[in-house]
Short mmCIF file of C-alpha atoms (C1' of nucleotides) in Angstrom, two decimals:
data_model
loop_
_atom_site.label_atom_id
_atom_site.label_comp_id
_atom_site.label_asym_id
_atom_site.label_seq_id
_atom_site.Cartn_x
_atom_site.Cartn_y
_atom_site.Cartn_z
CA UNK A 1 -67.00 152.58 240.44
CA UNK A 2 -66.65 156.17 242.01
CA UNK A 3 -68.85 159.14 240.94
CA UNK A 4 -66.81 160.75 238.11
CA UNK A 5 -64.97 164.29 238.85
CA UNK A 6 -66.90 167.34 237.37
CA UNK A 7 -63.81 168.15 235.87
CA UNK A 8 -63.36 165.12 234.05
CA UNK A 9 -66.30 166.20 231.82
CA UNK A 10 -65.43 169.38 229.22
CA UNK A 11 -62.99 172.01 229.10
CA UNK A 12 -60.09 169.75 230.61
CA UNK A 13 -57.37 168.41 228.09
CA UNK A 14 -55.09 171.98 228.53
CA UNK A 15 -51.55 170.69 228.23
CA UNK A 16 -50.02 173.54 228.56
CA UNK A 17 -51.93 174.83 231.60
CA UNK A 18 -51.24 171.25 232.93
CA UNK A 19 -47.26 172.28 232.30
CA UNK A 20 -47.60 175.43 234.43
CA UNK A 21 -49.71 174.49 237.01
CA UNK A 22 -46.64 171.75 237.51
CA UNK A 23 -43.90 174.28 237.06
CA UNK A 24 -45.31 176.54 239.70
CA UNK A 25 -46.64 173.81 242.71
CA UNK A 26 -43.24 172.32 241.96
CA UNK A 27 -40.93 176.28 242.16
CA UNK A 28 -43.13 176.47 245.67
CA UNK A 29 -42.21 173.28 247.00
CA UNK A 30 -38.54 172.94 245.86
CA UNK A 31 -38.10 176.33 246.89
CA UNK A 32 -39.92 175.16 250.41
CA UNK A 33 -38.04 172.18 251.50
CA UNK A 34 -35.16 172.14 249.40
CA UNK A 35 -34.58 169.50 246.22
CA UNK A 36 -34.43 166.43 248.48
CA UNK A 37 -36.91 167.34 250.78
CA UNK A 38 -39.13 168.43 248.34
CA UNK A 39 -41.86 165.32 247.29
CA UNK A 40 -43.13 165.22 243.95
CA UNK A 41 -46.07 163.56 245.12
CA UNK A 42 -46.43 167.01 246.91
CA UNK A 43 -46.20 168.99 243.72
CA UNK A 44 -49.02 166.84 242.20
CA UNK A 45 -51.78 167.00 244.96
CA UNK A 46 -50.72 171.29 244.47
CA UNK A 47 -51.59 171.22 241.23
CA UNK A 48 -54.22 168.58 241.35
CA UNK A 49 -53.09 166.64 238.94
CA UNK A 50 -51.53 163.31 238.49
CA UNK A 51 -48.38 161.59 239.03
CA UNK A 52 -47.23 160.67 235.96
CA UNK A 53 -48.13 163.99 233.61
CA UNK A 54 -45.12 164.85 235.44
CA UNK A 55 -43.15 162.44 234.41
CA UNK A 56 -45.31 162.78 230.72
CA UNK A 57 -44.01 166.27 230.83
CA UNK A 58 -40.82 166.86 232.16
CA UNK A 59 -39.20 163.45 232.52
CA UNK A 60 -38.05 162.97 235.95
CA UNK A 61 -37.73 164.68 239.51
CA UNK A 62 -34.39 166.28 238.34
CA UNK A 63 -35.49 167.42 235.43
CA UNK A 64 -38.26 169.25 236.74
CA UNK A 65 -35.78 171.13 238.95
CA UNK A 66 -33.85 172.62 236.33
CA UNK A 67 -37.03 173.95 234.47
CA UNK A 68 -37.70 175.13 237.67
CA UNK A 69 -34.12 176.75 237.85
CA UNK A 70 -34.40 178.04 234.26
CA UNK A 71 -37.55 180.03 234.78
CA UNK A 72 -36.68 181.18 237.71
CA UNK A 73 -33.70 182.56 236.50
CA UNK A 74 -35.14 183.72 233.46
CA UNK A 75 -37.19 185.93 235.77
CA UNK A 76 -34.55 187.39 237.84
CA UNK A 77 -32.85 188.34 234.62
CA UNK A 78 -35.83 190.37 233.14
CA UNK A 79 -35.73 191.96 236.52
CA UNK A 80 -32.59 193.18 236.07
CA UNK A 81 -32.79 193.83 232.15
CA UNK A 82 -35.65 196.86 233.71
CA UNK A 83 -32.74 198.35 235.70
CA UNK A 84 -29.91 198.40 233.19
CA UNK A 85 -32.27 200.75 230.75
CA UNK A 86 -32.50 203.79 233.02
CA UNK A 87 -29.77 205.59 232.98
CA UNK A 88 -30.13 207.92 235.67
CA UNK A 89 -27.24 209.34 237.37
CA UNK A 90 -24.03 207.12 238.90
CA UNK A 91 -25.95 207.49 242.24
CA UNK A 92 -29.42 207.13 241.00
CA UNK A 93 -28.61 204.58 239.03
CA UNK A 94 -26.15 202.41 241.92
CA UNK A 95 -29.43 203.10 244.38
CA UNK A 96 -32.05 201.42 242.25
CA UNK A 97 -29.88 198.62 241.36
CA UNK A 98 -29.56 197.90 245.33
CA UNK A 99 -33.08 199.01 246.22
CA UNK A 100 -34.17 196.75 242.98
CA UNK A 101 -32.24 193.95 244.11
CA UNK A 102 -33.67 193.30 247.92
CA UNK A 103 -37.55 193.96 246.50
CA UNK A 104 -36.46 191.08 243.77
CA UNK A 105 -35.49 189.07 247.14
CA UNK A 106 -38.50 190.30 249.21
CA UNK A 107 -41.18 189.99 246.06
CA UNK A 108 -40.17 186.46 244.63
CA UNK A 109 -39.19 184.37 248.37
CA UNK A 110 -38.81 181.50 246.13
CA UNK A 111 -35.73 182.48 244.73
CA UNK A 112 -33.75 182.24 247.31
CA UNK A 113 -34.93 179.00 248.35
CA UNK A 114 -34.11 177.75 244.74
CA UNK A 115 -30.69 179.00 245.13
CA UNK A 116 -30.05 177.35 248.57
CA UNK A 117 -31.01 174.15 247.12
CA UNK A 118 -28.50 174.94 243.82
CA UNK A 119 -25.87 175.87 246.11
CA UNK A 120 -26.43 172.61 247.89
CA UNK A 121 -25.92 170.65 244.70
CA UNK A 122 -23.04 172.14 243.73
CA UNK A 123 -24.70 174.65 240.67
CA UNK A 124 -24.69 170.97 239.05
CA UNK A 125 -28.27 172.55 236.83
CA UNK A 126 -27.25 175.51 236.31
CA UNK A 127 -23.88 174.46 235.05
CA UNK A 128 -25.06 173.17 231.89
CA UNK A 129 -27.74 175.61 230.94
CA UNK A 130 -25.58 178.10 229.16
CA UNK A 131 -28.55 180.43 228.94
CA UNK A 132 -28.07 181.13 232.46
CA UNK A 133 -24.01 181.24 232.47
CA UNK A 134 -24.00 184.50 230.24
CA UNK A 135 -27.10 185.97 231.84
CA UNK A 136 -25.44 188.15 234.05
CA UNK A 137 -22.73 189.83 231.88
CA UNK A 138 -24.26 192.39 231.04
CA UNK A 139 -25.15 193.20 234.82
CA UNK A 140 -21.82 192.90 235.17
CA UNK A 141 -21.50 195.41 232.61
CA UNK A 142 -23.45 197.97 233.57
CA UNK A 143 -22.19 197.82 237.00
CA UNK A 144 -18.80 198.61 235.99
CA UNK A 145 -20.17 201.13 233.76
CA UNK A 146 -21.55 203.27 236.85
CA UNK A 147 -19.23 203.00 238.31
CA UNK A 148 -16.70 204.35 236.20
CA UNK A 149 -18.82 207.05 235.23
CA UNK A 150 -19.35 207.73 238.96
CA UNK A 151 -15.35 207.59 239.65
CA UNK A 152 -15.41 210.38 236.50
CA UNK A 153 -18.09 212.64 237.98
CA UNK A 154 -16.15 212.13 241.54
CA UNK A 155 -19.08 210.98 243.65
CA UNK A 156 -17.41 207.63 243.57
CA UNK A 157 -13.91 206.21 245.16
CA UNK A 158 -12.03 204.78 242.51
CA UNK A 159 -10.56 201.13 242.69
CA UNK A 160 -13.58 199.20 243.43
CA UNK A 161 -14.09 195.62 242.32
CA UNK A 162 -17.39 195.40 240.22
CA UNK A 163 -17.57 191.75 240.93
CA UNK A 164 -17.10 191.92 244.51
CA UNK A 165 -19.48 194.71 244.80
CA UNK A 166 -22.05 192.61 243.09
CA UNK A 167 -21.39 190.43 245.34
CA UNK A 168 -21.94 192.09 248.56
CA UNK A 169 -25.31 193.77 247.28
CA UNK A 170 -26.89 190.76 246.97
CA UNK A 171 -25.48 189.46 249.90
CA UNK A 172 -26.52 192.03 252.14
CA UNK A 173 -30.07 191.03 250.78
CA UNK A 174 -30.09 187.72 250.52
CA UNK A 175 -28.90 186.76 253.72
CA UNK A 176 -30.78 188.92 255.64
CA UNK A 177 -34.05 186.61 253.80
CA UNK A 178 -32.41 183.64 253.57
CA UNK A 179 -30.94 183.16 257.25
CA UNK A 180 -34.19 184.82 258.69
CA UNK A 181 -35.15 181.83 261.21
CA UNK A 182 -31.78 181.60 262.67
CA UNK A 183 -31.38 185.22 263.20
CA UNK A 184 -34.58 185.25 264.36
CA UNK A 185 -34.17 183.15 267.12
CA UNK A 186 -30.83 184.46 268.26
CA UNK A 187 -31.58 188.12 267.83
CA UNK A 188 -35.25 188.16 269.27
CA UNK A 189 -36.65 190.25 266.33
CA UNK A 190 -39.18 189.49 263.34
CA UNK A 191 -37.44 190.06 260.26
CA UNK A 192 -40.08 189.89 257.95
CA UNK A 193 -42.66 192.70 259.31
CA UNK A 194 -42.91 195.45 256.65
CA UNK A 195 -41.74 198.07 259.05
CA UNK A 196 -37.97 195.78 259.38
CA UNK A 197 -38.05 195.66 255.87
CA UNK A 198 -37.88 198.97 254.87
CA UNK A 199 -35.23 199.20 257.64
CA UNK A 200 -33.25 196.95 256.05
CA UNK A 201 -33.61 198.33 252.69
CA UNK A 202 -32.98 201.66 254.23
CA UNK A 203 -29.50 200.19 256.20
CA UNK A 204 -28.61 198.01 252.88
CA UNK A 205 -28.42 201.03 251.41
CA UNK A 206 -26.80 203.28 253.33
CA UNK A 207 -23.71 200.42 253.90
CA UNK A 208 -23.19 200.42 249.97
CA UNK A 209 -23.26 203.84 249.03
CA UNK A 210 -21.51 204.81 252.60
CA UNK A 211 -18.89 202.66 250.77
CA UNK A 212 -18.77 204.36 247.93
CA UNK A 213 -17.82 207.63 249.07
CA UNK A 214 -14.58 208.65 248.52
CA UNK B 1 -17.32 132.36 259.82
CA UNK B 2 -15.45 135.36 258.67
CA UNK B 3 -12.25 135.83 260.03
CA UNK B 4 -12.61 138.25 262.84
CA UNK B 5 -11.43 141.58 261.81
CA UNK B 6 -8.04 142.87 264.24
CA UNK B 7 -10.08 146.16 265.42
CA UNK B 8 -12.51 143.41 267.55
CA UNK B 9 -10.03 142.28 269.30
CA UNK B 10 -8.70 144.24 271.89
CA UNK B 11 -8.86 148.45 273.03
CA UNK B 12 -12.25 148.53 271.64
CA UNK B 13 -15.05 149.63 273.66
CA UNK B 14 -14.64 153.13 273.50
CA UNK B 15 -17.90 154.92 274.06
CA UNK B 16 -16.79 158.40 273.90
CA UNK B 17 -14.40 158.00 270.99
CA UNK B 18 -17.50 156.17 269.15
CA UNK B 19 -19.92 158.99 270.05
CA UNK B 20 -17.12 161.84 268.96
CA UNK B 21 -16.53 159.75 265.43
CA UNK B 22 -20.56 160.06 265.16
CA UNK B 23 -20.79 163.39 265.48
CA UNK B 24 -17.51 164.00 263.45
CA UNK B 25 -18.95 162.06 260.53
CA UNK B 26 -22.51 163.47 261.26
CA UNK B 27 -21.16 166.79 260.99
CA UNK B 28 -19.61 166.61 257.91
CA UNK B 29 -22.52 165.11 255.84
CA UNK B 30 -25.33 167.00 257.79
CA UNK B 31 -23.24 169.91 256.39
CA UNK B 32 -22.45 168.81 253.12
CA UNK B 33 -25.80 167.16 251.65
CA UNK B 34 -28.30 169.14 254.52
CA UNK B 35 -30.55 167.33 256.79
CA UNK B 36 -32.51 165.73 254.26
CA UNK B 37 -30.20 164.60 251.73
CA UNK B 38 -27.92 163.34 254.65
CA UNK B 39 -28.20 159.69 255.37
CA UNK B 40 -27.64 157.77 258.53
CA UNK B 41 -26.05 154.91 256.44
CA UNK B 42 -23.14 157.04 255.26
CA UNK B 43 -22.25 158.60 258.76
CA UNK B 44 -21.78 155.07 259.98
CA UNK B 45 -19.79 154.77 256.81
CA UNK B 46 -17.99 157.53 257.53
CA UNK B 47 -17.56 156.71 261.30
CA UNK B 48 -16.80 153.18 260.26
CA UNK B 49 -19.32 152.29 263.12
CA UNK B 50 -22.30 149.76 263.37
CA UNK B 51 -25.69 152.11 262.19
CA UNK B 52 -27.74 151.04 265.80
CA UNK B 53 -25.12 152.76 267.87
CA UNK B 54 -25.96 156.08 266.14
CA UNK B 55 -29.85 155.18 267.45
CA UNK B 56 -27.99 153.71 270.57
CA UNK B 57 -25.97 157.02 271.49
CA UNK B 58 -28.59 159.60 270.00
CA UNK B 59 -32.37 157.89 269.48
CA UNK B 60 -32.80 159.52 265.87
CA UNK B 61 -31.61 161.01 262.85
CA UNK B 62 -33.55 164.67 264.52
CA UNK B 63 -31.65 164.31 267.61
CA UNK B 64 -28.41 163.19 266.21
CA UNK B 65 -28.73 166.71 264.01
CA UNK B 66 -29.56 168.65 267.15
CA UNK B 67 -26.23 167.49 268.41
CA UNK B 68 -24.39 168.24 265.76
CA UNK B 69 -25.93 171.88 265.75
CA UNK B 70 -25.11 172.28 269.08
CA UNK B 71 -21.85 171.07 268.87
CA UNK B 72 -21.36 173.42 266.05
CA UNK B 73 -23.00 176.78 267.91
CA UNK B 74 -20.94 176.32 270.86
CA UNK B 75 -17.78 176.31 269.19
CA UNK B 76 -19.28 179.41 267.20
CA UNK B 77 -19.29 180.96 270.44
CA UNK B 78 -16.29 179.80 271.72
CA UNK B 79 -14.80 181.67 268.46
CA UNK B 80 -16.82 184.94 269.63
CA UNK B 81 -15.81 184.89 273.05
CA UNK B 82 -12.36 185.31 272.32
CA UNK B 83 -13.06 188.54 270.29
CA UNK B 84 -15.13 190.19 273.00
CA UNK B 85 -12.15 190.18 275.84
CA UNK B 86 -9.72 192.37 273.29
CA UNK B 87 -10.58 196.09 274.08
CA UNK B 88 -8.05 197.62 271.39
CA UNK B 89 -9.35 200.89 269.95
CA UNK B 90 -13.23 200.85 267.90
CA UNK B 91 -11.27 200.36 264.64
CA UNK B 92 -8.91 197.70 265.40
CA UNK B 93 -12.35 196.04 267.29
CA UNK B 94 -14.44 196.27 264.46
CA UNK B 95 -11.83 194.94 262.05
CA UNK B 96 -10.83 192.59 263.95
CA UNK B 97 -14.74 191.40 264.37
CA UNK B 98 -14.89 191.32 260.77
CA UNK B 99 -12.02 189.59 259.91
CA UNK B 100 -12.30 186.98 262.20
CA UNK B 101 -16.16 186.01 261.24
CA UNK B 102 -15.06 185.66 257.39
CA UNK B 103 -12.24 183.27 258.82
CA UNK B 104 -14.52 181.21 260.89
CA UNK B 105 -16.50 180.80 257.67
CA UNK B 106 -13.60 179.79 255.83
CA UNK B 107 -11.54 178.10 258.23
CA UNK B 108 -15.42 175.65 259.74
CA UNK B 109 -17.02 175.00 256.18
CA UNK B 110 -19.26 172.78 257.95
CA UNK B 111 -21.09 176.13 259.74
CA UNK B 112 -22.34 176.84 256.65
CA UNK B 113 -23.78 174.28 255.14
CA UNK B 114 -25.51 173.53 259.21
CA UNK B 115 -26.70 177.07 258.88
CA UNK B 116 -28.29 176.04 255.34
CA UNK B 117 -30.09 173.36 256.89
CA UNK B 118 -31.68 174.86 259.66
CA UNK B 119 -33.13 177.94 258.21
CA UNK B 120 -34.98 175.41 255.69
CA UNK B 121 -36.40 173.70 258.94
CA UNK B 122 -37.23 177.31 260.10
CA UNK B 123 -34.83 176.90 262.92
CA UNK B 124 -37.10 174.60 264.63
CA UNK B 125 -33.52 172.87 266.21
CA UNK B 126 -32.25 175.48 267.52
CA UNK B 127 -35.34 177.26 269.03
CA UNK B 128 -34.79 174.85 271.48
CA UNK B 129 -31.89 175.04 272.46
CA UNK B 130 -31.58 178.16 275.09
CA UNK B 131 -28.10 177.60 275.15
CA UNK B 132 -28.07 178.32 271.53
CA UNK B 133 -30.84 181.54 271.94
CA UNK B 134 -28.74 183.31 274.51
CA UNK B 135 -25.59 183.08 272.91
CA UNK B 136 -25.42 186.22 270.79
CA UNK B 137 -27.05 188.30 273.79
CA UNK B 138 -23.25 189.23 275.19
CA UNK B 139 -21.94 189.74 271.12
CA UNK B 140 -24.79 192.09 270.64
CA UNK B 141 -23.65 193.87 273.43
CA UNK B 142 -19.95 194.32 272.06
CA UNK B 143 -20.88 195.28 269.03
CA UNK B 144 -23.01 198.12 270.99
CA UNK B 145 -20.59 199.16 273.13
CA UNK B 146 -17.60 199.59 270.08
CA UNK B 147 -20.32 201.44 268.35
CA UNK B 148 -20.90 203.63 270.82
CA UNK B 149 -17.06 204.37 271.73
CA UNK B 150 -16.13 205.05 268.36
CA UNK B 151 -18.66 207.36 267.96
CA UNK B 152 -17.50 209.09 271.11
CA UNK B 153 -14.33 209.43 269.44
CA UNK B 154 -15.41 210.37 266.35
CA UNK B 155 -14.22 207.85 264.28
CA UNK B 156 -17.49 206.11 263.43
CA UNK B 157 -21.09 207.44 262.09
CA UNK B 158 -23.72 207.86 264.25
CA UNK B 159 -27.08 206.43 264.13
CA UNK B 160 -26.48 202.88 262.85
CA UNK B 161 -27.98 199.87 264.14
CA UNK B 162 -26.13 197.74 266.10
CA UNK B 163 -28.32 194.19 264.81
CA UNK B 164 -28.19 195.36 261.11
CA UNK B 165 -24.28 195.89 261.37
CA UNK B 166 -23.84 192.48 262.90
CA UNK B 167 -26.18 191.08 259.87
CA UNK B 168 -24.40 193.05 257.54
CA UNK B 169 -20.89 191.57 258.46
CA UNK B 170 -22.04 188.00 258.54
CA UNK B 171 -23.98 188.37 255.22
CA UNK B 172 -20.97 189.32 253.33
CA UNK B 173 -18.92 186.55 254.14
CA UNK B 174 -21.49 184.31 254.53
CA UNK B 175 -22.66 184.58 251.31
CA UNK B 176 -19.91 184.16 249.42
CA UNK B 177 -19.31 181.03 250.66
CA UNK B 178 -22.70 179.82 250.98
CA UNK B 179 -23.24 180.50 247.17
CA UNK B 180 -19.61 180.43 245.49
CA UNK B 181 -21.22 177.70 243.47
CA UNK B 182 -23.42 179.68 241.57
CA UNK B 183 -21.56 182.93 241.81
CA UNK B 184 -18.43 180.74 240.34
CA UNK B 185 -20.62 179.61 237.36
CA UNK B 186 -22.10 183.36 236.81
CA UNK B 187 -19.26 185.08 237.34
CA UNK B 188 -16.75 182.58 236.10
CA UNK B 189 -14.51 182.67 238.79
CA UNK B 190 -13.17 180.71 241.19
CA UNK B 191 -13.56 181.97 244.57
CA UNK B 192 -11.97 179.52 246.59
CA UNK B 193 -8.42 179.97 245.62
CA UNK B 194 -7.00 181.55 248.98
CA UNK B 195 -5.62 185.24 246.72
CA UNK B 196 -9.59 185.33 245.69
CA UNK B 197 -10.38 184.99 249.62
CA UNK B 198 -7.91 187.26 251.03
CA UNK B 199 -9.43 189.79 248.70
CA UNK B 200 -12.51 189.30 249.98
CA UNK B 201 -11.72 189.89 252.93
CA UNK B 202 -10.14 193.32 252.57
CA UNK B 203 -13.24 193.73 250.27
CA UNK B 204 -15.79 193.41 253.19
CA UNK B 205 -13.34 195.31 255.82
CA UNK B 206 -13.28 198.07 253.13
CA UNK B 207 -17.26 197.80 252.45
CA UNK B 208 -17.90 198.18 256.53
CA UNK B 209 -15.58 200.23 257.90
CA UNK B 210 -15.64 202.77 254.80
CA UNK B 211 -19.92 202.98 255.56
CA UNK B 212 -18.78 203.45 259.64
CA UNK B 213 -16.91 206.66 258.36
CA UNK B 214 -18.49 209.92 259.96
"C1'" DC C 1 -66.05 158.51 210.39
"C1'" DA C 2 -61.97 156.08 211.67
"C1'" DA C 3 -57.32 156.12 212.77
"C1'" DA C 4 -53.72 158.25 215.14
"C1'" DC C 5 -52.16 160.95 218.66
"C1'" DT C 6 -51.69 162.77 223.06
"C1'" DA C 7 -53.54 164.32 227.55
"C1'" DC C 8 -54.61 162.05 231.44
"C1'" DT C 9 -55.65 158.20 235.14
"C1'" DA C 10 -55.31 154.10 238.27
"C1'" DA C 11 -52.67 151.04 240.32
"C1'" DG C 12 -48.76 149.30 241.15
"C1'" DT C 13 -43.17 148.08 241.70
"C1'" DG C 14 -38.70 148.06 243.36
"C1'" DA C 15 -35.35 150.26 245.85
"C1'" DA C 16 -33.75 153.23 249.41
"C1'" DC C 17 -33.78 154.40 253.95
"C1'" DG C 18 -34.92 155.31 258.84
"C1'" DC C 19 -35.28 152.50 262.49
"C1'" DT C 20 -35.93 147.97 265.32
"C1'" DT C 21 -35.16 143.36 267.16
"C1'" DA C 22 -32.55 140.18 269.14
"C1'" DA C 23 -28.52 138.47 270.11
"C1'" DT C 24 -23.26 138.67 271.35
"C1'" DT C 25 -19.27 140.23 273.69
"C1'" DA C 26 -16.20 143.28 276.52
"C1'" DG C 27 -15.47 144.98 280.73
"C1'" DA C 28 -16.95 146.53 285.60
"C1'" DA C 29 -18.82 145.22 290.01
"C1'" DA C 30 -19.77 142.01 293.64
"C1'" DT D 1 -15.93 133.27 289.26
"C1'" DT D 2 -20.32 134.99 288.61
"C1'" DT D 3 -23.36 138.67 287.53
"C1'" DC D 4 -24.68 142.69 285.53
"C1'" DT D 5 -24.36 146.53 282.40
"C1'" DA D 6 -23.30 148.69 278.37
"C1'" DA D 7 -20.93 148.55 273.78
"C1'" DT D 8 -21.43 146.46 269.53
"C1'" DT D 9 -23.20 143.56 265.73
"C1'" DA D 10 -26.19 141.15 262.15
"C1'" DA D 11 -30.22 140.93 260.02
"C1'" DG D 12 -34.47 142.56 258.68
"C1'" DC D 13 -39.00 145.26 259.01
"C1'" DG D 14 -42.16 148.78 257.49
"C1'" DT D 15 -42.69 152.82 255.05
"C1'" DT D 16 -41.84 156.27 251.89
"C1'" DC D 17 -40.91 157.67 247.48
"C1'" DA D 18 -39.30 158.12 242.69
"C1'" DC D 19 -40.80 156.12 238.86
"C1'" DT D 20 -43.48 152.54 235.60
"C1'" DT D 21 -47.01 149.95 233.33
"C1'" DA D 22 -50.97 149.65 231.12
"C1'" DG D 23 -54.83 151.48 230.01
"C1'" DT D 24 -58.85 155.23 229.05
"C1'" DA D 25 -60.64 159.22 226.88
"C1'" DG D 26 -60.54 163.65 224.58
"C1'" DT D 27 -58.73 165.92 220.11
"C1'" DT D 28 -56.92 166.22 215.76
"C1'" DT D 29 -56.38 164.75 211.06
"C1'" DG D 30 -56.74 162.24 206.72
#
DNA sequence: CAAACTACTAAGTGAACGCTTAATTAGAAA
DNA sequence: TTTCTAATTAAGCGTTCACTTAGTAGTTTG
């Protein structure tokens, strides 16, 4: 009965453009509201498609969230792959890694939303994808790594937790992002102006290499 | 028909006992699933409670949550307030800021997970709430003032930023906690046992007041 | 070309869930 | 005792939402 969509005519039928178009509407909006708030019927009128090619595709609601999760990760871990490659100097090297870890935070906002949700859940996704369990040992690796050789060359204190330190790098990032409404309101600032971003980046490093000293 | 259960029968009628079980069982699955995976039906569950006297006592599912946040803030404060009146030396202040913000994390779960919640709904609850905006005014202004008079006595740096260092010492035990899910899967720990906690905590007090060294 | 396959669509369905209606009962006030 | 108010309950209403059914139309292949 209606007037057929333009699109309807040629050049449709692209599966796999279908497939991302669906993976990224649906990292945006799980990464928005959160896995329950997030609608799938909201993912669909993002990527203008229908209702059921996601459901053709990937199944169900939950299993879209773990592709979600995977790629997402995936992503994170190429960031990080970059980083472990230069081999700068113990304090070159500890720098970028905490410079490289707030501009993953800052440049990809969805992230952090995904991992709210995750953390929500219980890791329950991420649990089973064993591609993801081993993707950060050799962070962890290389983190220990610089630091030892930093201990050796003395610009280091000795006796340092790798883990821990890991830790509190991304924290210092990530909560700063992911708690930015609250502090917003109860500190009467903007955090997400350019200007208190390179602050923070600035103070973020300062606190972990302060640290460091011996 | 049914036999009348014994609770009907006499000492009930308890309107603020009701109201506190609401916002007891409110709490706890507001904080554990968030605001939108939370249902009504399992706080009355919870709070063993007919579901219209949660509509009866607080009109909505929104408003019930804005109770429950400022329940939680207020005892947030309440934790804060007792920190400010100590006026031991800047060390023993500062460590004994950071200490006791990684315990109220530990010891009030719930905070947490209400935290969670509300920066995914932007902290439109709490924007509110002035009550809840002017609450960190007089924390702000310890923080400041311990700055200032260890830097007089030359025990702390100069120069650092009194709202970054109050981030800074929330983020690290903050996110732990918020994301010892994921970090447990990742890092294949468990972070919860209470040796992996007190660790953490000398762990942050080493992290902040090793970067507050001159 | 025809058959088979798969991308894609339209139109539901059933269940979950937030919330309401309407009535009942306990206790306070008069 | 009667009256009034507020605490409490049972039952269900309307909507939202994840997911399904059943079909159409491009694309590939024998």
């Amino acid at each position: 009965m209606k007037a057929r969509r333009a699109t309807t005519k040629i050049g449709t039928r692209d599966p796999l453009a279908t497939k991302a178009k669906i993976l990224d509407a649906a990292t945006r909006e799980f990464a928005m509201r959160g896995y329950d708030g997030a609608r799938v019927g909201e993912v669909v009128k993002r990527a203008r498609c229908n209702i059921n090619l996601v459901y053709h595709y990937f199944g169900n609601k939950e299993k879209l969230f773990i592709a979600v999760m995977e790629r997402a990760y995936s992503r994170i871990r190429l960031h990080h792959k970059d980083m472990e490659l230069r081999n700068a100097d113990p304090q070159d090297a500890m720098r970028g890694l905490i410079v490289s870890t707030f501009r993953m935070f800052v440049d990809s906002p969805e992230t952090i939303g995904l991992l709210v949700s995750e953390n929500i859940h219980r890791a329950r996704h991420i649990k089973n994808s064993p591609l993801i369990v081993s993707m950060y040992d050799a962070l962890l690796d290389f983190m220990r790594e610089t630091l030892d050789r930093g201990v050796a060359t003395g610009v280091f204190r000795s006796g340092v937790d790798p883990t821990d330190l890991f830790i509190s790098i991304n924290a210092e990032g990530y909560f700063y992002l992911s708690n930015r409404h609250t502090l917003g309101v109860i500190l009467h600032q903007d955090f997400m102006t350019e200007a208190r971003l390179r602050q923070r980046e600035a103070f973020i490093t300062d606190v972990i290499m302060g640290f460091l000293r011996p």
